[in-house]
Amino acid sequence: DSINAEYGGVVCEHMACWTRGRGAGFSIQGARENQEDHHGQRHSEHYSIGFMCDGHNGARCSKTLGDGLAENLVALMATADPYASVEEVVQGFREAYLETLEQAGKVGGGSTLSAFVVQYATGLLFALQLGDSKVGVADASTGALLTGTPVYWCDDSVEDPSKAQQLSPGEGGMIVRTHTFSEAWEVERYSSLLRAKHGKELVVSPNRSADAREGRMETKVGPAGPANAIIPMWIDLPEPSRAVEFMLEFSKLGKLINDDLLMLERQAEFTVWQLPQDRQVYVFAVCDGYDSKLAVPNNHRLAQVLFAPREYMNGDFLKDTCTHVYAPNNAGDTPKSKIDHIRNTIFSQLDARWSAAYTESYEYMEEILRTGANPVLTEDPLAAIALASHLCVLPVSYTHLTLPTKRIV
């Protein structure tokens, strides 16, 4: 899992003036052989930048993508007007992203990208979304996910104005939507291009290795290979419908289809919210490890566990997680009895690598409970996100087990 967050904000005499507060970063490698996620933050006098790259098949792409984007944005923000218009900032964000694509696509592997820019002078939050990580905003005094209507939205995959109006987000939680093949628009745009231009089909079906409640999909393109092949070949697509992949990732389908699939994957979505001027907030970016196995079942609970993870444990933190399947009849009235029940039920089913990862988080949780530590995001960001990250390992969130950065603006 990965996190990035910032909090802060004061009201000056003549204008809304946002400043950077405290921040931190944290990662857990978990059961993977290598850490593949990459995250970071950059700050200038007038802007703050954060990014979360959830890598796969190695860390080369995630590091190249994240660091390249950050470097381009830092250069841009160094000369940008503190009051640059929404359109100017979005276009600069887009250009900084596009400039990183060529190099990121050459190094191998792949990565999703969730990034944000905060404009201090106006309190505007700009989010770039590509894949299934998330950027969101919550109240720094309560941990509640904020609600609001974007002041600007643009999806580079949408050319038809009527479709853009249909997809444009309205009033709701201030958190980006994810890009997966469980979304109708993602399936539609892939299917339309592949069928009309290349005569290929997109086949989407539930992921057989996942709990049905997760809504994860397996997606294939085909048929590929000789027309007279006895057994047609189908090519798997990555689980997120948008990401940056290696430049030859789909070359078995031929160069034209390969290039079109890369284009479909790389089209970014931009959302801009106005941060409230009457309170402090925190901006977070997390990878999809928090969603895996429904470790944190919804966005509102995600904001809460990042804000005050020890308090979150006092509630029914296993409710609606997949642990109800893996460890049925969950027993215990206290956090300690609950984590003991999970461990006693699940631990024997884990392989050696996962056993080590699980033990690390279990022992971390035991120490927190033994000492009575109660870290809160606004007081000790690093301790809070470390606890939130280990807590999400216990319900066996193993798809992505990197718990990265958190920042506070």
mmCIF file of C-alpha atoms in Angstrom, residues 16 41 78 81 91 117 130 154 156 159 161 166 184-185 199-200 221 230 271 295 308 314 333 362 368 370 399:
data_model
loop_
_atom_site.group_PDB
_atom_site.id
_atom_site.type_symbol
_atom_site.label_atom_id
_atom_site.label_comp_id
_atom_site.label_asym_id
_atom_site.label_seq_id
_atom_site.Cartn_x
_atom_site.Cartn_y
_atom_site.Cartn_z
ATOM 1 C CA ALA A 16 -7.263 32.422 1.730
ATOM 2 C CA GLN A 41 6.577 14.972 -2.212
ATOM 3 C CA ALA A 78 9.268 27.523 -9.902
ATOM 4 C CA ASP A 81 2.095 32.481 -11.166
ATOM 5 C CA GLN A 91 -2.335 22.014 -18.708
ATOM 6 C CA VAL A 117 -0.795 19.686 -6.733
ATOM 7 C CA LEU A 130 -4.266 6.995 -13.783
ATOM 8 C CA CYS A 154 -11.426 16.672 -17.550
ATOM 9 C CA ASP A 156 -8.402 12.918 -21.652
ATOM 10 C CA GLU A 159 -13.770 13.406 -26.742
ATOM 11 C CA PRO A 161 -19.021 16.464 -25.035
ATOM 12 C CA GLN A 166 -22.546 12.060 -18.541
ATOM 13 C CA ALA A 184 -18.555 0.510 -17.881
ATOM 14 C CA TRP A 185 -16.780 3.434 -19.547
ATOM 15 C CA GLY A 199 -11.431 -6.586 -35.375
ATOM 16 C CA LYS A 200 -10.464 -7.792 -31.912
ATOM 17 C CA VAL A 221 -7.789 -9.217 -25.886
ATOM 18 C CA ILE A 230 -6.422 -24.555 -33.573
ATOM 19 C CA THR A 271 -10.154 16.669 -11.052
ATOM 20 C CA ALA A 295 -8.944 -4.377 4.119
ATOM 21 C CA ALA A 308 -6.695 7.900 13.942
ATOM 22 C CA ASN A 314 -11.820 0.196 18.785
ATOM 23 C CA ASP A 333 -14.636 -7.916 21.844
ATOM 24 C CA TYR A 362 1.070 -8.753 13.916
ATOM 25 C CA ILE A 368 1.040 -0.830 19.978
ATOM 26 C CA ARG A 370 0.806 -3.356 24.861
ATOM 27 C CA THR A 399 -2.291 -7.756 -3.582
#
